[in-house]
Each structure stands twice: as C-alpha cells, then as structure tokens.
C-alpha cells in the first residue's frame, strides 16, 4: 500500500474534496493526477473573472453597460485559454458559452446594487494557521458594509442547495471568515453565497460557536487525512458527484483498479476534446 507525506497546507475546497471522497482527493491532490476542466468549471471561472473586472471599476461606473463590457473583456481573455482549448470550445459553442456568461453575470444586478459594494479585496489570496495545518485560499470578494463591518461573498454558478441543506453549503465561506478573523483580527459580520443561476443569496452570521466548530472541523479532517496518508487507505464515497468524477475508470466502485491510475490517468486525462 502506497503511503504519503501528510499535507501541512490545505484549502477550504480541498477539505471539502476530502470529505466528499477520500479516494478522489488522493488521486487529485496526492498522486497529482490531471483534473481536466469541464464546461461547468470553466464557465464558473469565466463568470468569476468577469465579476472581478466589474468590481474593479469605481463604484459609480458599475452598471448594466459596464458589466456587459466587463464580460466582453473577460471573453477576449478566455478565447484561447488552455481550458477552452482543452474542451475544444470554438465558434458557435464559444458563442453559447459567452451568452451564458453574460446571463449569469447580469443576474447579479438583480441580486444587489453594484454601486453600493465597497470591495476591499477581489480574488483575494488569504492564508492562516488553523490547528495543525495552514489554510490557503482565495476569497471571491471581501467587502466593507456601510456600517464598517466585513462581509465575505462567494459566487456560485452551480445549482443552489435544496431547502434544508443551505447550512451545509456555507462551510467554505465560514472557513474564509475564520481565516479573515485570524489574519485581520476582525470577524466578518456576514458570509454570503450568491447563486447567480437562480438569483438566490444564502447568508449567515459567523459566531463564537461557528468559529469554534470550523476550527475543530479542520483539525478533525486533517487528523483523518493524516491517518489515510500513513495507512495508504483512502476509502471511496459514492454520491451524485461520481458521474462527474474524472477518476471513475480507476475507481473500485465502478470496477476500476486504483493502482493503475498513476500509470494510465496522465495519458488518458491530458488529451482533451
Ligand atoms: S467515482 Fe465516486 S467514489 Fe469513485 S473516486 Fe470518483 S467520486 Fe470517489
């Protein structure tokens, strides 16, 4: 059984990935197998970039016209992006993707007043020690509200969670809130998920309890990860996400042999469309 060095640095998304499926985490983060883009992931990256460009503009210049210009500027950047080339998106397909990016970005105009947003960080790199690990990540938007408090906002281009599952989806932004508190010495007053496809916003207020829970959760996940690394045992966890998993051919749940992944996956997954 192959064993691994225990990672000392993680990101909020890698923590969620380990919880979603330890074996897929191993393939991607420890075996460093390629993680090919999908239409959904590249669309998400593009919308994030368009909104970053838009909120870089002075507040009084943010309106529907300048949002359209920001999306157009992003589209010019992405036309020969490696992910677009990998997926073979050209011609009409790029036109369709462009229209989707315009629609998803414009949805934010119905969700908030862009001129009222005081962003103090866009695609902000942040790093903080949490328990036994250093957490690193990128906050989509960190802003100062009118009352001077901090708000952590994360854009989501996928589907909003079903009723009753909203809290679970907030784990990532609560971690970012904790990282802000540890690095800036100030706890954000609100965390926010903006689901642009359905124009839904989910918010929560970080508290002593949520902060303590997040810190304990990171320590617990890191402990489980350390155990897997030392034993070499990374269990599978099947879910609806399996149908999007690039590593399915090497997953025992689907008749695959995980020991062949390192040998075969690089050639199989680097091909593209
Ligand atoms: S197919 Fe499902 S169970 Fe298998 S590695 Fe991927 S996410 Fe995990």
JSON list of N, CA, C and O in Angstrom, two decimals, residues 5-15 18 25 29-30 32 126-138 179 218 221-222 225 229:
[
{"chain": "A", "resi": 5, "resn": "UNK", "atom": "N", "xyz": [3.22, 11.52, 2.41]},
{"chain": "A", "resi": 5, "resn": "UNK", "atom": "CA", "xyz": [3.52, 12.56, 3.41]},
{"chain": "A", "resi": 5, "resn": "UNK", "atom": "C", "xyz": [2.21, 13.26, 3.74]},
{"chain": "A", "resi": 5, "resn": "UNK", "atom": "O", "xyz": [1.38, 13.50, 2.86]},
{"chain": "A", "resi": 6, "resn": "UNK", "atom": "N", "xyz": [2.06, 13.60, 5.01]},
{"chain": "A", "resi": 6, "resn": "UNK", "atom": "CA", "xyz": [0.82, 14.27, 5.43]},
{"chain": "A", "resi": 6, "resn": "UNK", "atom": "C", "xyz": [0.88, 15.74, 5.00]},
{"chain": "A", "resi": 6, "resn": "UNK", "atom": "O", "xyz": [1.82, 16.45, 5.35]},
{"chain": "A", "resi": 7, "resn": "UNK", "atom": "N", "xyz": [-0.09, 16.21, 4.21]},
{"chain": "A", "resi": 7, "resn": "UNK", "atom": "CA", "xyz": [-0.07, 17.62, 3.80]},
{"chain": "A", "resi": 7, "resn": "UNK", "atom": "C", "xyz": [-0.13, 18.56, 5.01]},
{"chain": "A", "resi": 7, "resn": "UNK", "atom": "O", "xyz": [-0.84, 18.29, 5.98]},
{"chain": "A", "resi": 8, "resn": "UNK", "atom": "N", "xyz": [0.63, 19.63, 4.94]},
{"chain": "A", "resi": 8, "resn": "UNK", "atom": "CA", "xyz": [0.61, 20.63, 6.02]},
{"chain": "A", "resi": 8, "resn": "UNK", "atom": "C", "xyz": [-0.15, 21.88, 5.58]},
{"chain": "A", "resi": 8, "resn": "UNK", "atom": "O", "xyz": [-0.34, 22.80, 6.36]},
{"chain": "A", "resi": 9, "resn": "UNK", "atom": "N", "xyz": [-0.53, 21.91, 4.30]},
{"chain": "A", "resi": 9, "resn": "UNK", "atom": "CA", "xyz": [-1.28, 23.04, 3.77]},
{"chain": "A", "resi": 9, "resn": "UNK", "atom": "C", "xyz": [-2.51, 22.50, 3.05]},
{"chain": "A", "resi": 9, "resn": "UNK", "atom": "O", "xyz": [-2.41, 21.54, 2.28]},
{"chain": "A", "resi": 10, "resn": "UNK", "atom": "N", "xyz": [-3.64, 23.11, 3.30]},
{"chain": "A", "resi": 10, "resn": "UNK", "atom": "CA", "xyz": [-4.89, 22.71, 2.64]},
{"chain": "A", "resi": 10, "resn": "UNK", "atom": "C", "xyz": [-5.67, 23.97, 2.28]},
{"chain": "A", "resi": 10, "resn": "UNK", "atom": "O", "xyz": [-5.42, 25.03, 2.85]},
{"chain": "A", "resi": 11, "resn": "UNK", "atom": "N", "xyz": [-6.61, 23.82, 1.37]},
{"chain": "A", "resi": 11, "resn": "UNK", "atom": "CA", "xyz": [-7.52, 24.94, 1.07]},
{"chain": "A", "resi": 11, "resn": "UNK", "atom": "C", "xyz": [-8.92, 24.51, 1.50]},
{"chain": "A", "resi": 11, "resn": "UNK", "atom": "O", "xyz": [-9.19, 23.30, 1.63]},
{"chain": "A", "resi": 12, "resn": "UNK", "atom": "N", "xyz": [-9.82, 25.46, 1.70]},
{"chain": "A", "resi": 12, "resn": "UNK", "atom": "CA", "xyz": [-11.20, 25.07, 2.03]},
{"chain": "A", "resi": 12, "resn": "UNK", "atom": "C", "xyz": [-11.78, 24.11, 0.99]},
{"chain": "A", "resi": 12, "resn": "UNK", "atom": "O", "xyz": [-12.47, 23.15, 1.35]},
{"chain": "A", "resi": 13, "resn": "UNK", "atom": "N", "xyz": [-11.47, 24.30, -0.29]},
{"chain": "A", "resi": 13, "resn": "UNK", "atom": "CA", "xyz": [-12.05, 23.40, -1.29]},
{"chain": "A", "resi": 13, "resn": "UNK", "atom": "C", "xyz": [-11.44, 22.00, -1.20]},
{"chain": "A", "resi": 13, "resn": "UNK", "atom": "O", "xyz": [-12.12, 21.01, -1.44]},
{"chain": "A", "resi": 14, "resn": "UNK", "atom": "N", "xyz": [-10.17, 21.90, -0.83]},
{"chain": "A", "resi": 14, "resn": "UNK", "atom": "CA", "xyz": [-9.54, 20.57, -0.68]},
{"chain": "A", "resi": 14, "resn": "UNK", "atom": "C", "xyz": [-10.11, 19.84, 0.54]},
{"chain": "A", "resi": 14, "resn": "UNK", "atom": "O", "xyz": [-10.22, 18.62, 0.56]},
{"chain": "A", "resi": 15, "resn": "UNK", "atom": "N", "xyz": [-10.45, 20.60, 1.57]},
{"chain": "A", "resi": 15, "resn": "UNK", "atom": "CA", "xyz": [-11.07, 19.98, 2.74]},
{"chain": "A", "resi": 15, "resn": "UNK", "atom": "C", "xyz": [-12.42, 19.38, 2.34]},
{"chain": "A", "resi": 15, "resn": "UNK", "atom": "O", "xyz": [-12.73, 18.23, 2.66]},
{"chain": "A", "resi": 18, "resn": "UNK", "atom": "N", "xyz": [-11.85, 16.21, 0.30]},
{"chain": "A", "resi": 18, "resn": "UNK", "atom": "CA", "xyz": [-11.53, 15.01, 1.09]},
{"chain": "A", "resi": 18, "resn": "UNK", "atom": "C", "xyz": [-12.79, 14.45, 1.73]},
{"chain": "A", "resi": 18, "resn": "UNK", "atom": "O", "xyz": [-12.99, 13.23, 1.75]},
{"chain": "A", "resi": 25, "resn": "UNK", "atom": "N", "xyz": [-9.77, 12.55, -3.67]},
{"chain": "A", "resi": 25, "resn": "UNK", "atom": "CA", "xyz": [-8.81, 13.51, -3.11]},
{"chain": "A", "resi": 25, "resn": "UNK", "atom": "C", "xyz": [-7.39, 12.98, -3.33]},
{"chain": "A", "resi": 25, "resn": "UNK", "atom": "O", "xyz": [-6.50, 13.73, -3.74]},
{"chain": "A", "resi": 29, "resn": "UNK", "atom": "N", "xyz": [-4.92, 15.27, -5.31]},
{"chain": "A", "resi": 29, "resn": "UNK", "atom": "CA", "xyz": [-4.02, 16.11, -4.51]},
{"chain": "A", "resi": 29, "resn": "UNK", "atom": "C", "xyz": [-2.73, 15.41, -4.10]},
{"chain": "A", "resi": 29, "resn": "UNK", "atom": "O", "xyz": [-1.74, 16.09, -3.83]},
{"chain": "A", "resi": 30, "resn": "UNK", "atom": "N", "xyz": [-2.74, 14.09, -4.01]},
{"chain": "A", "resi": 30, "resn": "UNK", "atom": "CA", "xyz": [-1.53, 13.39, -3.56]},
{"chain": "A", "resi": 30, "resn": "UNK", "atom": "C", "xyz": [-0.83, 12.71, -4.74]},
{"chain": "A", "resi": 30, "resn": "UNK", "atom": "O", "xyz": [0.39, 12.79, -4.87]},
{"chain": "A", "resi": 32, "resn": "UNK", "atom": "N", "xyz": [-1.39, 13.66, -7.70]},
{"chain": "A", "resi": 32, "resn": "UNK", "atom": "CA", "xyz": [-1.24, 14.78, -8.64]},
{"chain": "A", "resi": 32, "resn": "UNK", "atom": "C", "xyz": [-1.67, 14.40, -10.05]},
{"chain": "A", "resi": 32, "resn": "UNK", "atom": "O", "xyz": [-1.01, 14.77, -11.05]},
{"chain": "A", "resi": 126, "resn": "UNK", "atom": "N", "xyz": [-5.56, 34.42, 0.69]},
{"chain": "A", "resi": 126, "resn": "UNK", "atom": "CA", "xyz": [-5.52, 34.51, 2.15]},
{"chain": "A", "resi": 126, "resn": "UNK", "atom": "C", "xyz": [-4.93, 33.22, 2.71]},
{"chain": "A", "resi": 126, "resn": "UNK", "atom": "O", "xyz": [-5.12, 32.14, 2.13]},
{"chain": "A", "resi": 127, "resn": "UNK", "atom": "N", "xyz": [-4.21, 33.34, 3.80]},
{"chain": "A", "resi": 127, "resn": "UNK", "atom": "CA", "xyz": [-3.53, 32.18, 4.40]},
{"chain": "A", "resi": 127, "resn": "UNK", "atom": "C", "xyz": [-3.57, 32.34, 5.91]},
{"chain": "A", "resi": 127, "resn": "UNK", "atom": "O", "xyz": [-3.34, 33.43, 6.42]},
{"chain": "A", "resi": 128, "resn": "UNK", "atom": "N", "xyz": [-3.88, 31.26, 6.62]},
{"chain": "A", "resi": 128, "resn": "UNK", "atom": "CA", "xyz": [-3.92, 31.35, 8.09]},
{"chain": "A", "resi": 128, "resn": "UNK", "atom": "C", "xyz": [-3.66, 29.97, 8.69]},
{"chain": "A", "resi": 128, "resn": "UNK", "atom": "O", "xyz": [-4.10, 28.96, 8.15]},
{"chain": "A", "resi": 129, "resn": "UNK", "atom": "N", "xyz": [-2.94, 29.94, 9.83]},
{"chain": "A", "resi": 129, "resn": "UNK", "atom": "CA", "xyz": [-2.76, 28.65, 10.51]},
{"chain": "A", "resi": 129, "resn": "UNK", "atom": "C", "xyz": [-4.03, 28.30, 11.28]},
{"chain": "A", "resi": 129, "resn": "UNK", "atom": "O", "xyz": [-4.56, 29.13, 12.03]},
{"chain": "A", "resi": 130, "resn": "UNK", "atom": "N", "xyz": [-4.54, 27.11, 11.04]},
{"chain": "A", "resi": 130, "resn": "UNK", "atom": "CA", "xyz": [-5.74, 26.64, 11.75]},
{"chain": "A", "resi": 130, "resn": "UNK", "atom": "C", "xyz": [-5.42, 25.25, 12.30]},
{"chain": "A", "resi": 130, "resn": "UNK", "atom": "O", "xyz": [-5.24, 24.31, 11.52]},
{"chain": "A", "resi": 131, "resn": "UNK", "atom": "N", "xyz": [-5.31, 25.14, 13.61]},
{"chain": "A", "resi": 131, "resn": "UNK", "atom": "CA", "xyz": [-4.94, 23.85, 14.21]},
{"chain": "A", "resi": 131, "resn": "UNK", "atom": "C", "xyz": [-3.60, 23.40, 13.65]},
{"chain": "A", "resi": 131, "resn": "UNK", "atom": "O", "xyz": [-2.65, 24.19, 13.58]},
{"chain": "A", "resi": 132, "resn": "UNK", "atom": "N", "xyz": [-3.52, 22.15, 13.17]},
{"chain": "A", "resi": 132, "resn": "UNK", "atom": "CA", "xyz": [-2.23, 21.62, 12.74]},
{"chain": "A", "resi": 132, "resn": "UNK", "atom": "C", "xyz": [-1.87, 21.96, 11.29]},
{"chain": "A", "resi": 132, "resn": "UNK", "atom": "O", "xyz": [-0.89, 21.47, 10.75]},
{"chain": "A", "resi": 133, "resn": "UNK", "atom": "N", "xyz": [-2.67, 22.78, 10.64]},
{"chain": "A", "resi": 133, "resn": "UNK", "atom": "CA", "xyz": [-2.50, 22.95, 9.21]},
{"chain": "A", "resi": 133, "resn": "UNK", "atom": "C", "xyz": [-2.53, 24.44, 8.83]},
{"chain": "A", "resi": 133, "resn": "UNK", "atom": "O", "xyz": [-3.10, 25.26, 9.56]},
{"chain": "A", "resi": 134, "resn": "UNK", "atom": "N", "xyz": [-1.89, 24.76, 7.70]},
{"chain": "A", "resi": 134, "resn": "UNK", "atom": "CA", "xyz": [-2.01, 26.12, 7.17]},
{"chain": "A", "resi": 134, "resn": "UNK", "atom": "C", "xyz": [-3.10, 26.10, 6.12]},
{"chain": "A", "resi": 134, "resn": "UNK", "atom": "O", "xyz": [-3.04, 25.30, 5.18]},
{"chain": "A", "resi": 135, "resn": "UNK", "atom": "N", "xyz": [-4.08, 26.95, 6.29]},
{"chain": "A", "resi": 135, "resn": "UNK", "atom": "CA", "xyz": [-5.17, 27.02, 5.30]},
{"chain": "A", "resi": 135, "resn": "UNK", "atom": "C", "xyz": [-4.85, 28.13, 4.32]},
{"chain": "A", "resi": 135, "resn": "UNK", "atom": "O", "xyz": [-4.47, 29.23, 4.72]},
{"chain": "A", "resi": 136, "resn": "UNK", "atom": "N", "xyz": [-5.00, 27.82, 3.04]},
{"chain": "A", "resi": 136, "resn": "UNK", "atom": "CA", "xyz": [-4.78, 28.80, 1.98]},
{"chain": "A", "resi": 136, "resn": "UNK", "atom": "C", "xyz": [-5.97, 28.81, 1.06]},
{"chain": "A", "resi": 136, "resn": "UNK", "atom": "O", "xyz": [-6.50, 27.75, 0.73]},
{"chain": "A", "resi": 137, "resn": "UNK", "atom": "N", "xyz": [-6.37, 29.97, 0.63]},
{"chain": "A", "resi": 137, "resn": "UNK", "atom": "CA", "xyz": [-7.49, 30.02, -0.31]},
{"chain": "A", "resi": 137, "resn": "UNK", "atom": "C", "xyz": [-7.63, 31.38, -0.94]},
{"chain": "A", "resi": 137, "resn": "UNK", "atom": "O", "xyz": [-6.81, 32.27, -0.71]},
{"chain": "A", "resi": 138, "resn": "UNK", "atom": "N", "xyz": [-8.66, 31.51, -1.74]},
{"chain": "A", "resi": 138, "resn": "UNK", "atom": "CA", "xyz": [-8.92, 32.77, -2.45]},
{"chain": "A", "resi": 138, "resn": "UNK", "atom": "C", "xyz": [-10.37, 33.16, -2.18]},
{"chain": "A", "resi": 138, "resn": "UNK", "atom": "O", "xyz": [-11.30, 32.40, -2.46]},
{"chain": "A", "resi": 179, "resn": "UNK", "atom": "N", "xyz": [-10.52, 32.49, 8.59]},
{"chain": "A", "resi": 179, "resn": "UNK", "atom": "CA", "xyz": [-9.19, 32.92, 8.12]},
{"chain": "A", "resi": 179, "resn": "UNK", "atom": "C", "xyz": [-9.06, 34.44, 8.20]},
{"chain": "A", "resi": 179, "resn": "UNK", "atom": "O", "xyz": [-8.00, 34.97, 8.54]},
{"chain": "A", "resi": 218, "resn": "UNK", "atom": "N", "xyz": [-11.58, 21.51, 10.94]},
{"chain": "A", "resi": 218, "resn": "UNK", "atom": "CA", "xyz": [-10.32, 21.46, 10.19]},
{"chain": "A", "resi": 218, "resn": "UNK", "atom": "C", "xyz": [-9.37, 20.47, 10.87]},
{"chain": "A", "resi": 218, "resn": "UNK", "atom": "O", "xyz": [-8.75, 19.62, 10.21]},
{"chain": "A", "resi": 221, "resn": "UNK", "atom": "N", "xyz": [-10.64, 16.88, 10.23]},
{"chain": "A", "resi": 221, "resn": "UNK", "atom": "CA", "xyz": [-10.42, 16.43, 8.84]},
{"chain": "A", "resi": 221, "resn": "UNK", "atom": "C", "xyz": [-8.95, 16.16, 8.61]},
{"chain": "A", "resi": 221, "resn": "UNK", "atom": "O", "xyz": [-8.57, 15.15, 8.00]},
{"chain": "A", "resi": 222, "resn": "UNK", "atom": "N", "xyz": [-8.10, 17.05, 9.15]},
{"chain": "A", "resi": 222, "resn": "UNK", "atom": "CA", "xyz": [-6.67, 16.85, 8.97]},
{"chain": "A", "resi": 222, "resn": "UNK", "atom": "C", "xyz": [-6.23, 15.56, 9.66]},
{"chain": "A", "resi": 222, "resn": "UNK", "atom": "O", "xyz": [-5.38, 14.82, 9.14]},
{"chain": "A", "resi": 225, "resn": "UNK", "atom": "N", "xyz": [-7.22, 12.72, 7.46]},
{"chain": "A", "resi": 225, "resn": "UNK", "atom": "CA", "xyz": [-6.34, 12.71, 6.28]},
{"chain": "A", "resi": 225, "resn": "UNK", "atom": "C", "xyz": [-4.97, 12.13, 6.64]},
{"chain": "A", "resi": 225, "resn": "UNK", "atom": "O", "xyz": [-4.40, 11.32, 5.89]},
{"chain": "A", "resi": 229, "resn": "UNK", "atom": "N", "xyz": [-3.10, 8.97, 5.00]},
{"chain": "A", "resi": 229, "resn": "UNK", "atom": "CA", "xyz": [-1.78, 9.09, 4.39]},
{"chain": "A", "resi": 229, "resn": "UNK", "atom": "C", "xyz": [-0.82, 8.05, 4.96]},
{"chain": "A", "resi": 229, "resn": "UNK", "atom": "O", "xyz": [-0.04, 7.43, 4.24]}
]
